[in-house]
CSV table of C-alpha atoms in Angstrom, one decimal:
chain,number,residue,atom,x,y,z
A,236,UNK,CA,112.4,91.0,87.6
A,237,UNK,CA,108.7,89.2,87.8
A,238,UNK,CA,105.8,91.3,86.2
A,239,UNK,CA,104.6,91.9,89.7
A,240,UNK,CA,107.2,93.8,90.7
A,241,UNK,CA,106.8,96.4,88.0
A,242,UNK,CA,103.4,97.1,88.7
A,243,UNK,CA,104.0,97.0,92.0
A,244,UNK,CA,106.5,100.1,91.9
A,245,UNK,CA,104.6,101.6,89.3
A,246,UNK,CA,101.7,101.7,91.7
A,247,UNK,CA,104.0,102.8,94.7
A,248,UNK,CA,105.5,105.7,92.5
A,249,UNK,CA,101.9,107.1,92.1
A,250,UNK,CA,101.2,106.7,95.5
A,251,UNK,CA,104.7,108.2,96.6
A,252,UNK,CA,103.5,111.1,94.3
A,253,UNK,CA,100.5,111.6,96.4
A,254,UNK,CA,101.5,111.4,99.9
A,255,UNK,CA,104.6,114.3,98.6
A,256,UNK,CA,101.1,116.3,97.4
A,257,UNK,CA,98.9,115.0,100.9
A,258,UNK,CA,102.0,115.9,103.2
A,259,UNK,CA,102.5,119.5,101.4
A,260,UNK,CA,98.4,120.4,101.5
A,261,UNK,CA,98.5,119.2,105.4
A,262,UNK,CA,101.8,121.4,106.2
A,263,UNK,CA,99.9,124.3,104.6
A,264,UNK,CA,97.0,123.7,106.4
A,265,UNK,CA,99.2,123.7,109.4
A,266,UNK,CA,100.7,126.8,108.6
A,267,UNK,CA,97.5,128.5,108.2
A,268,UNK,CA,96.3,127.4,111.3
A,269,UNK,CA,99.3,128.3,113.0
A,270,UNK,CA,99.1,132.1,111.8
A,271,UNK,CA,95.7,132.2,113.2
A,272,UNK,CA,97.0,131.4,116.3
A,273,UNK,CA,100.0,133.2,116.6
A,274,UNK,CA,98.2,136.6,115.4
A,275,UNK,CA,95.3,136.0,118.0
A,276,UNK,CA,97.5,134.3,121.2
A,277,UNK,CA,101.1,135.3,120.5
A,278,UNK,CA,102.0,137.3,123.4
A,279,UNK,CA,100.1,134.8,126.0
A,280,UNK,CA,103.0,133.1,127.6
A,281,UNK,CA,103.1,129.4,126.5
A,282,UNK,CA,102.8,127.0,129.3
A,283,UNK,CA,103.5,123.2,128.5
A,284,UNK,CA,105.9,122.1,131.7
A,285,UNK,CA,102.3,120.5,133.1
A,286,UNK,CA,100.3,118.2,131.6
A,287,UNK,CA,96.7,118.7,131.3
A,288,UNK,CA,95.4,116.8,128.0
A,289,UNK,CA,93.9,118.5,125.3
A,290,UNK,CA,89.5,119.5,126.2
A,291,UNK,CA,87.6,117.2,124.2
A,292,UNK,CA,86.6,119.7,120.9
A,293,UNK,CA,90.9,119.2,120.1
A,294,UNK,CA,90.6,115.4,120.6
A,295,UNK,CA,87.7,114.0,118.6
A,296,UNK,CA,87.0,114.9,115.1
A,297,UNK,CA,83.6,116.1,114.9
A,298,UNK,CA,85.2,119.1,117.4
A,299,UNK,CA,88.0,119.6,115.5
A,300,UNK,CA,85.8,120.1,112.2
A,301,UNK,CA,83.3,122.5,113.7
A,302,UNK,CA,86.7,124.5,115.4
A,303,UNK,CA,88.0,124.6,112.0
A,304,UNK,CA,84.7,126.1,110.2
A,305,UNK,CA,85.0,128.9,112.8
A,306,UNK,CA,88.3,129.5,111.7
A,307,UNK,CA,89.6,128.8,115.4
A,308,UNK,CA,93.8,128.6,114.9
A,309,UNK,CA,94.1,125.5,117.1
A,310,UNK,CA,91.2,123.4,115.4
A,311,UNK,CA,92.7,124.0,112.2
A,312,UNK,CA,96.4,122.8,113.2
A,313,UNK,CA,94.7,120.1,115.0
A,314,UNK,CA,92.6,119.5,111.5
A,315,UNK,CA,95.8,119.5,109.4
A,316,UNK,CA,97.5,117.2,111.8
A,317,UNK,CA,94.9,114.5,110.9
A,318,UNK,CA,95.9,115.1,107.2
A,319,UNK,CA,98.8,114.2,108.3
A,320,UNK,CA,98.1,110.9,110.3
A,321,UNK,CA,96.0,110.2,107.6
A,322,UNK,CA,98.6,110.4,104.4
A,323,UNK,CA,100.2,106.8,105.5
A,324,UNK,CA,96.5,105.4,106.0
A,325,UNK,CA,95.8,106.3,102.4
A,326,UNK,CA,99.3,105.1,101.4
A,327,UNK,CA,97.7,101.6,102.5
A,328,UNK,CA,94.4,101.5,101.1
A,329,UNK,CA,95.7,102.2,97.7
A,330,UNK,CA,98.8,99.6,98.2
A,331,UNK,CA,95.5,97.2,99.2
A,332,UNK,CA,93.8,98.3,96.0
A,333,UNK,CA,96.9,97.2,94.0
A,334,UNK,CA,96.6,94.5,95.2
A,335,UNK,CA,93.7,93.6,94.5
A,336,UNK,CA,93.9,93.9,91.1
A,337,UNK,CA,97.0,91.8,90.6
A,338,UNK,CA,94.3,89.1,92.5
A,339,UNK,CA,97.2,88.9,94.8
A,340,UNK,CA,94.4,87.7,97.8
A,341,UNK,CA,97.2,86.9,100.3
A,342,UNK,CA,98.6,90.6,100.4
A,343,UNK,CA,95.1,92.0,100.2
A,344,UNK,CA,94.5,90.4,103.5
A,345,UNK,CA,97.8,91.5,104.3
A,346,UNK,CA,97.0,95.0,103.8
A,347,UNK,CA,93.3,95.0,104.8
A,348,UNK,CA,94.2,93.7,108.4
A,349,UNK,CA,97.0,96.8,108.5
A,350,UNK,CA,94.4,99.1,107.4
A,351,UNK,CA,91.9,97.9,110.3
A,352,UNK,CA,94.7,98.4,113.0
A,353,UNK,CA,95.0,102.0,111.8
A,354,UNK,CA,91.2,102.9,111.7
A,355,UNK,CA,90.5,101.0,115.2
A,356,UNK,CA,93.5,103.4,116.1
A,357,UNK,CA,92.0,107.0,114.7
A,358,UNK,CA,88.6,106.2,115.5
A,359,UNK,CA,87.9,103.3,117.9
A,360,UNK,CA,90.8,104.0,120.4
A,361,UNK,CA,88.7,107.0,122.0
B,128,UNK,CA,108.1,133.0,126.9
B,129,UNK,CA,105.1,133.8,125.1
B,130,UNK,CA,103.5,131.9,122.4
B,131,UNK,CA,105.2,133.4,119.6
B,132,UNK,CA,109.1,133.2,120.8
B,133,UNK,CA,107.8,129.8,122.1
B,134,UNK,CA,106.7,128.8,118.0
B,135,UNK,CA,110.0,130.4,116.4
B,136,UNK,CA,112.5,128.9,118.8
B,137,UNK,CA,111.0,124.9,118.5
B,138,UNK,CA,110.5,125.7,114.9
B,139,UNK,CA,114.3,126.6,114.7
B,140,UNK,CA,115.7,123.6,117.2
B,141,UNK,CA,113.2,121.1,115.0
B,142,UNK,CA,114.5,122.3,111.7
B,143,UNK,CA,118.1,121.6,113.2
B,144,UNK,CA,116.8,117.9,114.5
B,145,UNK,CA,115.2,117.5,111.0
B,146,UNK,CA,118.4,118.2,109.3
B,147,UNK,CA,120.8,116.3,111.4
B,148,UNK,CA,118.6,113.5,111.1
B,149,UNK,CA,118.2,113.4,107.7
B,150,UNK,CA,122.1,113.5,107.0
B,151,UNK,CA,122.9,110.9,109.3
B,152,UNK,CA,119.9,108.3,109.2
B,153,UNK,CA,119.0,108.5,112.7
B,154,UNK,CA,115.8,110.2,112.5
B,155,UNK,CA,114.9,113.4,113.5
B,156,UNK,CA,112.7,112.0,116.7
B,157,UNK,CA,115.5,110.5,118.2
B,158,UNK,CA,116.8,114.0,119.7
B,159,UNK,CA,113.4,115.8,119.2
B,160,UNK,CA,112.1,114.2,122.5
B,161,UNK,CA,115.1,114.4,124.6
B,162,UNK,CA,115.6,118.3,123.4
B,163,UNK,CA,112.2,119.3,124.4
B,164,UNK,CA,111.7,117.6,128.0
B,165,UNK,CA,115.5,118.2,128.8
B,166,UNK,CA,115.8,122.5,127.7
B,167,UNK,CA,112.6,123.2,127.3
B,168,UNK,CA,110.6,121.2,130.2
B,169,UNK,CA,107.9,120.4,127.8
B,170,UNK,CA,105.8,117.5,129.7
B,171,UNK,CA,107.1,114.3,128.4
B,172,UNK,CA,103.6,112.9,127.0
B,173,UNK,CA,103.0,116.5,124.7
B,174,UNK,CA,106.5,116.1,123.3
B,175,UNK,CA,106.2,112.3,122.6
B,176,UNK,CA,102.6,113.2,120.8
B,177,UNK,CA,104.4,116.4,118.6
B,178,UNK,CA,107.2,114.1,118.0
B,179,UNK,CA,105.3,111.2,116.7
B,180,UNK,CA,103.2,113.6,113.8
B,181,UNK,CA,106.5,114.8,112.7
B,182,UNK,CA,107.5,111.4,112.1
B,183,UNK,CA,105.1,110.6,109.6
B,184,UNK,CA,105.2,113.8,107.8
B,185,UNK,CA,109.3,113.0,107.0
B,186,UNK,CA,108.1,108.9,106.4
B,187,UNK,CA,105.3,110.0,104.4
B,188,UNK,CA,107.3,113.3,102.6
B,189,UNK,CA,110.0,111.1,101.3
B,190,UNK,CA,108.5,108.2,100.4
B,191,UNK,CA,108.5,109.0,96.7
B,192,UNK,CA,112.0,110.0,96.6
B,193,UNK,CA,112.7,106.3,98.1
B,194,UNK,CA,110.4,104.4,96.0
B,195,UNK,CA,112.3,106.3,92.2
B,196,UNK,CA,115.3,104.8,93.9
B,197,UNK,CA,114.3,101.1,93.2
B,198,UNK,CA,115.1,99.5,96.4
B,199,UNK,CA,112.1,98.9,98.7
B,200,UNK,CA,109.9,96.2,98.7
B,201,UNK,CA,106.4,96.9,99.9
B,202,UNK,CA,105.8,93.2,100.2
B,203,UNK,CA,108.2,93.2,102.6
B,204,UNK,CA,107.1,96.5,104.1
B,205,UNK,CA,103.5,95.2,104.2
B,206,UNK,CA,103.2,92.3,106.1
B,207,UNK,CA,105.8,93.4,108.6
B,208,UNK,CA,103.9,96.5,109.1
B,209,UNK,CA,101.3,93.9,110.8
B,210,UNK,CA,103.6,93.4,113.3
B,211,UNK,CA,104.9,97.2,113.7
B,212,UNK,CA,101.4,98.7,113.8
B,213,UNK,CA,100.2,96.2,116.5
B,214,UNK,CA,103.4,96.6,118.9
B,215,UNK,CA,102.6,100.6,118.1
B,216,UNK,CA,99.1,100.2,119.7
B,217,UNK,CA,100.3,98.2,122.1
B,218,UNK,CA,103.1,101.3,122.8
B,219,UNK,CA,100.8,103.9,122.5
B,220,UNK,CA,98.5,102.2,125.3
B,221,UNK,CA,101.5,101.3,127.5
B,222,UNK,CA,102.3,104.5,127.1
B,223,UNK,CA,99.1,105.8,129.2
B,224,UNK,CA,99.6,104.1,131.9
B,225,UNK,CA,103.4,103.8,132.4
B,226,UNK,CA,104.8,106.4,134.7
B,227,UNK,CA,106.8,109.3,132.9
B,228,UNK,CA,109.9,108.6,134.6
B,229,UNK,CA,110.0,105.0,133.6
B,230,UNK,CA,109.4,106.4,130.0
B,231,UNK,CA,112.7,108.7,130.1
B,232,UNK,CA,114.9,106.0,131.6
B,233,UNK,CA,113.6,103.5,128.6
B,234,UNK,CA,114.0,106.4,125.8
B,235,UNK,CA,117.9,106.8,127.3
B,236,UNK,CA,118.6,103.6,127.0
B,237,UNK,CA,117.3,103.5,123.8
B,238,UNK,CA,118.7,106.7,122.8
B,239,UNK,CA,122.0,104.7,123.9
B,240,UNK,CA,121.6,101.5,122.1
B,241,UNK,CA,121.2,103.5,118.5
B,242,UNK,CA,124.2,105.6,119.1
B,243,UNK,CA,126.0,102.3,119.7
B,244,UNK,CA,124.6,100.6,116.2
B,245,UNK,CA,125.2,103.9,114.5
B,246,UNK,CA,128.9,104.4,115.5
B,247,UNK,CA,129.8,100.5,114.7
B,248,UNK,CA,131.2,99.7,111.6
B,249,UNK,CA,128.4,97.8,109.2
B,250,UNK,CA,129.0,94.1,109.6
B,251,UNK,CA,128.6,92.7,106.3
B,252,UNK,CA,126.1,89.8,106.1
B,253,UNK,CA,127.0,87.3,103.7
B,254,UNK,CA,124.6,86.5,101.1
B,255,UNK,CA,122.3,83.2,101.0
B,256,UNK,CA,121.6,82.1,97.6
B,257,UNK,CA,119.0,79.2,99.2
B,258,UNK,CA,115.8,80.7,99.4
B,259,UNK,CA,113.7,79.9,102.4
B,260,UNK,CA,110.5,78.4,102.2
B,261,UNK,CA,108.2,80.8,104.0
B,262,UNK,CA,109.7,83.8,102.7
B,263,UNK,CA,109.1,82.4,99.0
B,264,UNK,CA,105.7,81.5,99.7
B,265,UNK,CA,104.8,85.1,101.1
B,266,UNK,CA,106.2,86.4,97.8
B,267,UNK,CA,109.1,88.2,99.7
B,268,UNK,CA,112.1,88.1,97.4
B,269,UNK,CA,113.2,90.3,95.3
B,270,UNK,CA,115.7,92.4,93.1
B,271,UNK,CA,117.1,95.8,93.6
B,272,UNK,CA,119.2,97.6,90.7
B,273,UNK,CA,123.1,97.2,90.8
B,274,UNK,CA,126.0,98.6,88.9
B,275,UNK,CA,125.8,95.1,87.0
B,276,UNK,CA,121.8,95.4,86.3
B,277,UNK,CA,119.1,93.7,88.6
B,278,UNK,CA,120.3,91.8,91.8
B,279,UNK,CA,117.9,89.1,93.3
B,280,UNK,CA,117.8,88.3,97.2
B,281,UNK,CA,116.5,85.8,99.0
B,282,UNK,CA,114.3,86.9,102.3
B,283,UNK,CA,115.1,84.4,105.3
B,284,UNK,CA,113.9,84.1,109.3
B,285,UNK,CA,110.5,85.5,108.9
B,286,UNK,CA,109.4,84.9,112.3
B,287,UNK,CA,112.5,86.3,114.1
B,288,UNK,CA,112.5,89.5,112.2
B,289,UNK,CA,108.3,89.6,112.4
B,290,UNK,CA,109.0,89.4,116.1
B,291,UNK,CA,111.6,92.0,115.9
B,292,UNK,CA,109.3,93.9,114.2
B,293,UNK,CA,106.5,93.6,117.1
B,294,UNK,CA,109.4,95.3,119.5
B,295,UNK,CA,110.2,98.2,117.1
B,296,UNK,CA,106.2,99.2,116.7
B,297,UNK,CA,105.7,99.2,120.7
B,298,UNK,CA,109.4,101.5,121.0
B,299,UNK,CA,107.7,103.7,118.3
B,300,UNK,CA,103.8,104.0,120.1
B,301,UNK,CA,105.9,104.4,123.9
B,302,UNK,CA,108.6,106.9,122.8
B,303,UNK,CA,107.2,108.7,119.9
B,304,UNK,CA,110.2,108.2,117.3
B,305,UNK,CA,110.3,106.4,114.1
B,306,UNK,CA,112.8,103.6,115.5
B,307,UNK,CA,114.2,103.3,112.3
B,308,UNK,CA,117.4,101.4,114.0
B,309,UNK,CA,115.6,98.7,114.7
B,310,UNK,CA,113.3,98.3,111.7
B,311,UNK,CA,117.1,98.4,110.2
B,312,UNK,CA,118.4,95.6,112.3
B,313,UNK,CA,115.5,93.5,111.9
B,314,UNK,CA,115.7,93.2,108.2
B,315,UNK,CA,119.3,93.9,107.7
B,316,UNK,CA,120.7,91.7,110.3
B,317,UNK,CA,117.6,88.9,111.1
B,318,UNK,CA,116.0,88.2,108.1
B,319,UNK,CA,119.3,89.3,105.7
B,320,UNK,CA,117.8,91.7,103.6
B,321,UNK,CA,120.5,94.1,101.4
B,322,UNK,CA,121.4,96.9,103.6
B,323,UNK,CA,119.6,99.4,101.4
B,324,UNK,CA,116.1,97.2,100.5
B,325,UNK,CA,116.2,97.5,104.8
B,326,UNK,CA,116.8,101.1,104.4
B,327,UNK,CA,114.1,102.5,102.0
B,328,UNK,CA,111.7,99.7,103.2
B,329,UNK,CA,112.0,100.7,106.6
B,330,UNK,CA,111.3,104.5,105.9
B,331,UNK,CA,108.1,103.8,104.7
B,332,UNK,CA,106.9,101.5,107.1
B,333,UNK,CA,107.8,104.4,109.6
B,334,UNK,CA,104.8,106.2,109.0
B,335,UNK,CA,102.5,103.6,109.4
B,336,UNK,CA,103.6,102.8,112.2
B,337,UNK,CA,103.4,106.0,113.9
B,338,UNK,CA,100.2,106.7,112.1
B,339,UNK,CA,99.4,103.5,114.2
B,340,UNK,CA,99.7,105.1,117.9
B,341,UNK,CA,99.3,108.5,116.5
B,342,UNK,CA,95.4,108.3,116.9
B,343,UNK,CA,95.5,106.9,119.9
B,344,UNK,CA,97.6,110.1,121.0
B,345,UNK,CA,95.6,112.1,119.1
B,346,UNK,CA,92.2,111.0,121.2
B,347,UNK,CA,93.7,110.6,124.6
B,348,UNK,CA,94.7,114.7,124.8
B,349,UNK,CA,98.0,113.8,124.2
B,350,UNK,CA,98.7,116.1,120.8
B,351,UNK,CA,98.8,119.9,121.5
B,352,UNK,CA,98.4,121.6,118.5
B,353,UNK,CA,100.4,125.0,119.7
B,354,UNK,CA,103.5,122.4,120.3
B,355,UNK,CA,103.1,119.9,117.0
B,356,UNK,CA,102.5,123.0,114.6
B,357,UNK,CA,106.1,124.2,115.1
B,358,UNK,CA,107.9,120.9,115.9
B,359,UNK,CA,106.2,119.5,112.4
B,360,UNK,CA,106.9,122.2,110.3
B,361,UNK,CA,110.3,122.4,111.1
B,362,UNK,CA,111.2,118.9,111.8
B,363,UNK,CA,109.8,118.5,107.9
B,364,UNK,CA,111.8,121.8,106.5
B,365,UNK,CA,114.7,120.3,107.7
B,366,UNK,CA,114.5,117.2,106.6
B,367,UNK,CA,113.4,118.3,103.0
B,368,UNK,CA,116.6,120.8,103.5
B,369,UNK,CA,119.1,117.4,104.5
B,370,UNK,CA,117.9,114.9,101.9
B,371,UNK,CA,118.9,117.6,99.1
B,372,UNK,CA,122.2,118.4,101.1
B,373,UNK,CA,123.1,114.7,102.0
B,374,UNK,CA,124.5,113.5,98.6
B,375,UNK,CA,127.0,116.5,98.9
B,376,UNK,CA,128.6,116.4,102.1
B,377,UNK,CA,130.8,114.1,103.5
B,378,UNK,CA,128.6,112.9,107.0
B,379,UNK,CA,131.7,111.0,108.8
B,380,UNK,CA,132.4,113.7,111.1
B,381,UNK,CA,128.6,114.8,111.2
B,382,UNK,CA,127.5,111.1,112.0
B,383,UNK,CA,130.6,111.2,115.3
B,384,UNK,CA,129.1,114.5,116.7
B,385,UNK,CA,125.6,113.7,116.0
B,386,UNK,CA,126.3,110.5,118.0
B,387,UNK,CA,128.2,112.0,120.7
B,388,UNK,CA,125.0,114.6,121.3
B,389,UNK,CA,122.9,111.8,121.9
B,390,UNK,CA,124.8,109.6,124.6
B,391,UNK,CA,124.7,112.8,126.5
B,392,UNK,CA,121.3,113.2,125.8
B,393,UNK,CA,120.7,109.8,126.7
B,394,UNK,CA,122.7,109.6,129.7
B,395,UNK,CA,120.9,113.1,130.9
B,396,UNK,CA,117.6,111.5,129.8
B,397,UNK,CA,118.1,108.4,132.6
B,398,UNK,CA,119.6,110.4,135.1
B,399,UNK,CA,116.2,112.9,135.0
B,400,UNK,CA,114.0,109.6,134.9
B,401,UNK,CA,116.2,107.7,138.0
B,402,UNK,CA,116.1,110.9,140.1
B,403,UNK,CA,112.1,111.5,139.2
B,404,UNK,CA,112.3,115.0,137.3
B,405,UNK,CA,110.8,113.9,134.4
């Protein structure tokens, strides 16, 4: 087994570690924000056979953040969901970091043009 | 049904999705989708968004389980996820403009296809000792732990299984699953990875991926909250609850009815999209 290959999974166990702790925090804030909802809107009859898209302050961030400040059930799922979307996004800047300090240049392209995809696709497809 | 009974009976059918497809490897997705168009009549596109963020919470949950193990290789992992992340943009964009019955007819055949790999006996690919240039010079091989100590392989056919790799990304961002199958097959069959370096690798490029198309979901409308919060939670309980449970049971006769659940759901998914109720 090369030296790489230790440090690489000594890097990937910390960053396994992690996500386990990112996931957990973003189910509970899930959770939470579920409870809200079902205390406030339970007994309103769920309707999701049509399709209508979600209104803008559940799409983009900004909305989502302000939603969840007012302690608005649906903002804060939508809030922990991004948690969520964001764990493996982390999970790839750190591996890019590791990288980096192995001066493995190749894989820190790698990684860095993986990393772009993901941002253009949180924040640039909208 | 109201919003309540609506949460505590997807929670439930989610757990049960989670579960099965932890114990047999297929993914909890794969039968996710299907179970909410088909009993629920959930729209198509809200239950393709729900299912996608419950795919990276099980990627992303048992990813350091996987990694203690010893067998992925996130070099591996890495650059394919190149090709995995731009095929799941390319999905997740296809998947705005593709009609809905189109999608149900391609998720049935798919849902077909995996119970076929699933229910075929694992053909064993013979072992290469010459190592292939490209592979070597992306830094690709590797060992994984053996009964006999450390085991080195040689990676081979980058290209093919990079292209593979495209395909499985763009299944992932149209359908919303994890298509783990294919991710298998690529590096398993193509590039001749050991069976369980395909395995472990492939679960965590799974969240990537879908972390890939899951924004674009996300900012196109396409992720109700109200739907996602159940599906998540459970689909994660129960996977959490069938890792634990796998290495106890025996999954044979699990993996047969499991299987047989989704040709039906398959078949009933290209029926609905051929007669245009989905």
């Amino acid at each position: 087994m090369t030296g790489n290959e230790w440090s690489d999974r000594r890097v990937e166990s910390i960053v396994g570690n992690l996500l386990r702790v990112g996931v957990t925090l973003a189910g509970c804030v899930v959770l939470a924000g579920g409870m809200i909802f079902l205390v406030r809107h339970g007994t309103q009859p769920a309707h999701y056979r049509v399709f209508l898209g979600e209104p803008s302050d559940l799409r983009r961030l900004r909305g989502i953040i302000h939603g969840a400040i007012a302690l608005r059930g649906r903002a804060i799922i939508q809030l922990g969901l991004i948690m969520l979307i964001a764990t493996p996004i982390a999970r790839v800047a750190f591996a890019m970091f590791g990288f980096a300090e192995e001066k493995d240049r190749m894989y820190v392209l790698f990684t860095g043009i993986v990393l772009v995809i993901l941002l253009y696709s949180l924040v640039g497809s909208a | 049904m109201n919003n309540l009974e609506f949460s505590l009976v997807i929670g439930v059918c989610s757990l049960g999705a989670g579960f099965l497809g932890a114990l047999t490897g297929l993914g909890g997705g794969v039968a996710l989708v299907p179970l909410l168009t088909l009993l629920f009549h959930v729209d198509i596109r809200y239950a393709i968004g729900a299912s996608l963020v419950s795919v990276i919470a099980t990627s992303s949950g048992a990813a350091a389980a996987y990694v203690k193990e010893g067998f992925t290789n996130i070099r591996i992992g890495m650059f394919l996820e190149i090709a995995t992340t731009l095929g799941a943009l390319l999905g997740a964009f296809l998947a705005l403009m593709v009609p809905t019955s189109a999608i149900a007819i391609i998720f049935g055949a798919v849902l077909l296809f995996s119970a076929y790999l699933s229910g075929r006996p694992q053909p064993v690919v013979p072992e290469d000792d010459h190592p292939d240039l490209l592979a070597t010079r992306l830094g690709m091989n590797g060992s994984y732990p053996s009964l006999d100590g450390p085991r080195s392989y040689y990676v081979h056919r980058v290209p093919t299984g990079f292209s593979l790799m495209f395909g499985a990304g763009a299944l992932s961002g149209l359908l919303g699953i994890g298509s783990g199958a294919v991710k298998v097959l690529a590096m398993d069959q193509a590039m001749k990875i050991p069976f369980k370096v395909s395995t472990t690798t492939s679960n965590l490029m799974i969240g990537v991926t879908a972390a890939a198309s899951a924004g674009v979901y996300l900012n196109r409308g396409y992720v109700d909250p109200g739907l996602a919060m159940p599906v998540t939670l459970g689909v994660l309980a129960g996977s959490l609850i069938g890792t634990k449970v796998l290495v106890k049971t025996r999954t044979r006769w699990l993996r047969l009815v499991f299987s047989t659940v989704i040709v039906l759901l398959g078949l009933e998914m290209v029926y609905k999209g051929v007669s245009g109720h989905i």
